[in-house]
Amino acid sequence: MVHQVLYRALVSTKWLAESIRSGRLGPSLRVLDASWYSPGTRQARKEYQERHVPGASFFDIEECRDTTSPYEMMLPSEAHFGDYVGNLGISNDTHVVVYDGDDLGSFYAPRVWWMFRVFGHRTVSVLNGGFRNWLKEGHPVTSEPSRPEPAVFKATLNLSLLKTYEQVLENLQSKRFQLVDSRAQGRYLGTQPEPDIVGLDSGHIRGSVNMPFMDFLTEDGFEKSPEELRAIFQDKKVDLSQPLIATCRKGVTACHVALAAYLCGKPDVAVYDGSWSEWFRRAPPETRVSQGKSGKA
């Protein structure tokens, strides 16, 4: 087997601070703030306008998605993604560093990392520790808006990193892929409600294994070491040498599974983009498992 040389999925705050200080930001290195928060809590764009990593642009996931879909955070088209990131000064030759301001250290950044990869872009990294640790370590911030020169980005969808409802449904029979659900245990089991949404009961896809994405992060908000991550997969009896699909509620924290596996040397984890948001509304009742009041999702 020929081992693929993997691009570094994480960069340190120290590396990014030094890159900014030495003037490396520009067409070859762009930084994105991909923060998103539940409605009625924090305001991501307002916080970005008040302070962000110098030179960072705001990546609005509400604008860079399929707004015609009835499901929550579905991928945009190739053309939509290409135009959107091109307007942020990103070309196919740009190294992109993504962070967010979540208190956990990282929440939405892995989703944007995966979006770039699924649209054929290899040189993308997550800022390890996020904006939380950038601030904690005293690195510079600014309120100055970033106005990069637009670039041309050609997006090419990599279907091997993306799974549809039909493919996950077929997999229930073929069992070619292991299926991992990254939500908190209570939501996976159906004993706790799905937050911020009406009409979506909690529960999980039959046959999926629960690996809460928070387990991949340290208390300080950094990614755990590859050795620690491998131990988590092993503990859940998830075989990293075999095909794997990640799912969650709306295809966001599932990307933490893809990132954790990538850090263990497995770059081919596919994400079920529709996730539970789609599955609950479309799948046969017998494929939805819940320990909630009704006994089924």
XYZ file of C-alpha atoms in Angstrom:
297
model
C 0.000 0.000 0.000
C 1.361 3.420 -0.991
C 1.025 5.824 1.918
C -0.310 9.237 1.004
C 1.662 12.145 2.460
C -0.969 14.031 4.460
C -1.062 17.802 4.622
C -0.872 19.089 8.191
C -4.431 19.293 9.497
C -3.444 21.427 12.486
C -1.288 24.510 12.864
C -0.325 25.981 16.229
C -1.168 29.454 17.482
C 2.562 30.090 17.713
C 3.074 29.136 14.040
C 0.225 31.391 12.887
C 1.355 34.317 15.043
C 4.869 34.025 13.599
C 3.477 33.777 10.043
C 1.487 36.979 10.561
C 4.424 38.761 12.198
C 6.742 37.869 9.311
C 4.289 39.136 6.690
C 3.329 35.806 5.153
C -0.393 36.552 4.986
C -1.594 37.125 1.444
C -2.554 35.070 -1.622
C -0.511 32.096 -0.394
C -1.861 32.131 3.197
C -5.371 33.140 4.238
C -7.050 32.919 7.638
C -10.793 32.374 8.146
C -12.954 32.953 11.228
C -15.688 30.326 10.839
C -17.556 31.010 14.084
C -21.263 30.212 14.316
C -23.479 30.203 17.411
C -27.049 29.161 18.178
C -29.575 31.949 17.549
C -30.146 34.059 20.630
C -26.723 33.314 22.134
C -23.555 34.920 20.760
C -23.352 36.915 17.521
C -20.510 35.538 15.451
C -20.209 38.309 12.873
C -20.445 41.062 15.516
C -17.702 39.393 17.575
C -15.567 39.084 14.454
C -16.036 42.801 13.730
C -14.956 43.630 17.278
C -11.838 41.434 17.330
C -10.278 38.727 15.213
C -6.912 37.319 14.179
C -5.169 40.026 12.096
C -5.880 39.499 8.411
C -8.670 36.959 9.002
C -11.834 37.053 6.888
C -15.236 36.035 8.192
C -16.495 32.772 6.692
C -20.285 32.883 7.051
C -21.512 29.309 6.956
C -25.079 30.609 6.594
C -24.083 32.166 3.277
C -21.925 29.263 2.106
C -24.504 26.473 2.138
C -27.430 25.169 0.097
C -30.159 27.570 1.194
C -32.757 25.733 -0.928
C -32.404 22.507 1.087
C -34.993 21.684 3.784
C -32.124 20.325 5.905
C -29.867 22.376 8.098
C -26.317 22.828 6.803
C -26.089 21.135 3.430
C -23.112 21.779 1.154
C -23.399 24.497 -1.470
C -22.777 23.753 -5.145
C -19.254 23.702 -6.545
C -19.863 27.066 -8.227
C -21.290 28.630 -5.057
C -18.353 27.460 -2.929
C -15.788 28.504 -5.526
C -17.264 31.984 -5.873
C -17.632 32.419 -2.117
C -14.072 31.496 -1.159
C -12.640 33.202 -4.241
C -14.140 36.452 -2.966
C -12.235 35.853 0.287
C -8.973 35.914 -1.683
C -8.524 32.150 -1.763
C -7.219 30.375 -4.854
C -6.404 26.709 -5.424
C -2.814 27.509 -4.358
C -3.697 29.122 -1.014
C -2.950 27.572 2.374
C -6.148 28.164 4.357
C -6.145 28.258 8.176
C -9.565 28.051 9.837
C -10.547 28.830 13.417
C -13.641 29.661 15.434
C -14.365 31.365 18.732
C -16.225 28.583 20.491
C -15.514 28.106 24.203
C -14.656 24.453 23.512
C -11.686 25.608 21.443
C -13.106 24.292 18.182
C -16.617 23.671 16.904
C -17.304 24.862 13.351
C -13.700 25.072 12.109
C -13.469 21.312 11.318
C -16.637 21.632 9.198
C -15.001 24.317 7.057
C -11.762 22.291 6.960
C -13.802 19.357 5.585
C -15.710 21.611 3.150
C -12.444 22.699 1.545
C -11.287 19.090 1.320
C -14.581 17.846 -0.125
C -14.276 20.554 -2.794
C -10.819 19.305 -3.737
C -8.576 21.610 -1.692
C -5.733 19.846 0.103
C -3.856 22.737 1.752
C -6.217 23.536 4.621
C -5.561 23.446 8.380
C -7.444 24.039 11.618
C -5.918 26.414 14.181
C -5.265 24.083 17.120
C -6.815 25.565 20.258
C -8.902 28.069 18.335
C -9.473 31.734 19.108
C -9.910 30.820 22.772
C -6.229 29.949 23.083
C -5.115 32.671 20.675
C -6.520 35.167 23.180
C -5.316 33.245 26.233
C -1.734 33.280 24.912
C -1.864 37.010 24.253
C -1.496 36.985 20.475
C -2.555 40.157 18.640
C -6.145 40.871 17.596
C -7.672 43.592 15.459
C -11.049 45.052 14.541
C -9.797 46.029 11.090
C -11.864 44.385 8.345
C -9.973 42.184 5.924
C -10.306 43.178 2.273
C -8.358 40.590 0.288
C -8.003 40.832 -3.459
C -10.517 38.366 -4.996
C -9.016 35.201 -6.450
C -10.181 32.343 -8.672
C -11.002 29.081 -6.909
C -12.113 26.083 -8.962
C -14.069 23.675 -6.761
C -14.158 19.991 -7.716
C -16.400 17.838 -5.553
C -14.656 14.772 -4.096
C -17.548 12.348 -3.777
C -15.462 9.865 -1.780
C -15.641 12.215 1.237
C -19.412 12.731 1.018
C -22.324 10.361 1.656
C -25.985 10.827 0.792
C -29.137 9.534 2.448
C -29.454 6.805 -0.183
C -25.892 5.600 0.374
C -26.297 5.450 4.162
C -29.605 3.613 3.752
C -27.938 1.067 1.452
C -25.116 0.702 3.960
C -27.552 -0.587 6.590
C -27.751 -3.735 4.454
C -24.242 -3.935 2.993
C -22.421 -2.782 6.162
C -19.449 -1.770 4.029
C -18.889 1.308 6.162
C -18.742 1.722 9.928
C -21.065 4.520 11.025
C -20.039 6.905 13.832
C -22.359 9.490 15.433
C -20.531 12.410 17.066
C -23.372 13.904 19.139
C -23.566 13.943 22.926
C -24.642 10.591 24.358
C -28.065 11.764 25.557
C -29.037 13.016 22.112
C -27.709 9.831 20.496
C -29.707 7.671 22.918
C -32.821 9.816 22.600
C -32.934 10.640 26.312
C -32.076 14.333 25.788
C -33.722 16.672 23.240
C -32.074 18.141 20.181
C -31.329 21.796 21.021
C -32.673 24.842 19.180
C -35.096 22.993 16.941
C -38.779 22.037 16.930
C -40.076 18.811 15.410
C -36.815 16.860 15.474
C -36.797 14.098 18.070
C -33.440 12.798 19.249
C -32.125 9.281 18.633
C -29.744 7.686 16.154
C -29.362 5.690 12.965
C -29.572 1.962 13.597
C -26.109 0.423 13.804
C -24.216 3.653 14.468
C -21.591 3.932 17.221
C -21.567 6.964 19.515
C -18.304 8.944 19.754
C -19.092 12.402 21.213
C -16.868 14.932 19.454
C -15.990 16.662 22.755
C -13.964 13.549 23.648
C -11.446 14.468 20.930
C -10.608 17.777 22.644
C -8.617 18.472 25.799
C -10.078 20.592 28.585
C -7.909 23.427 27.301
C -9.496 23.227 23.853
C -6.722 21.529 21.870
C -6.968 18.355 19.801
C -5.782 15.326 21.728
C -2.629 13.564 20.518
C -2.859 10.941 17.746
C -2.095 8.254 20.360
C -4.995 9.411 22.544
C -7.296 9.650 19.546
C -6.400 6.126 18.398
C -7.218 4.851 21.880
C -10.667 6.487 21.697
C -11.410 4.777 18.368
C -10.127 1.456 19.716
C -12.240 1.805 22.867
C -15.335 2.177 20.673
C -14.213 -0.751 18.504
C -13.999 1.479 15.433
C -11.399 0.063 13.043
C -9.452 2.869 11.353
C -8.216 0.461 8.689
C -11.805 0.052 7.441
C -14.216 2.465 5.679
C -15.965 4.943 7.939
C -18.903 7.374 7.688
C -19.367 10.154 10.245
C -22.771 11.592 11.119
C -24.258 13.965 13.696
C -27.276 16.285 13.644
C -26.421 18.502 10.673
C -23.026 17.411 9.363
C -20.962 19.768 11.526
C -19.525 17.895 14.512
C -19.276 14.789 12.291
C -16.311 16.634 10.756
C -14.530 16.353 14.126
C -14.571 12.569 13.585
C -13.065 13.068 10.122
C -10.401 15.370 11.579
C -9.538 13.020 14.457
C -9.209 10.081 12.051
C -7.076 12.214 9.698
C -4.732 12.989 12.594
C -4.433 9.221 13.075
C -3.383 8.844 9.425
C -6.815 8.057 7.956
C -7.741 10.777 5.421
C -10.754 9.088 3.799
C -13.585 9.416 6.354
C -16.806 10.379 4.571
C -19.404 12.665 6.151
C -23.139 12.083 5.808
C -24.058 15.678 5.083
C -27.784 15.427 5.841
C -27.115 13.516 9.066
C -29.902 13.085 11.662
C -31.702 16.211 10.437
C -32.414 14.431 7.135
C -32.540 10.861 8.440
C -35.262 11.589 10.999
C -37.501 13.081 8.303
C -36.877 10.542 5.523
C -35.812 7.165 6.880
C -38.085 4.198 7.666
C -39.094 4.205 11.364
C -37.357 0.877 12.013
C -33.997 2.482 11.132
C -34.363 5.144 13.843
C -33.425 4.120 17.376
C -34.374 6.003 20.558
C -34.677 5.331 24.273
C -37.015 8.312 24.563
C -40.619 8.217 25.738
C -42.016 6.595 22.600
C -39.234 4.020 22.402
C -38.544 5.029 18.803
C -37.432 8.240 17.177
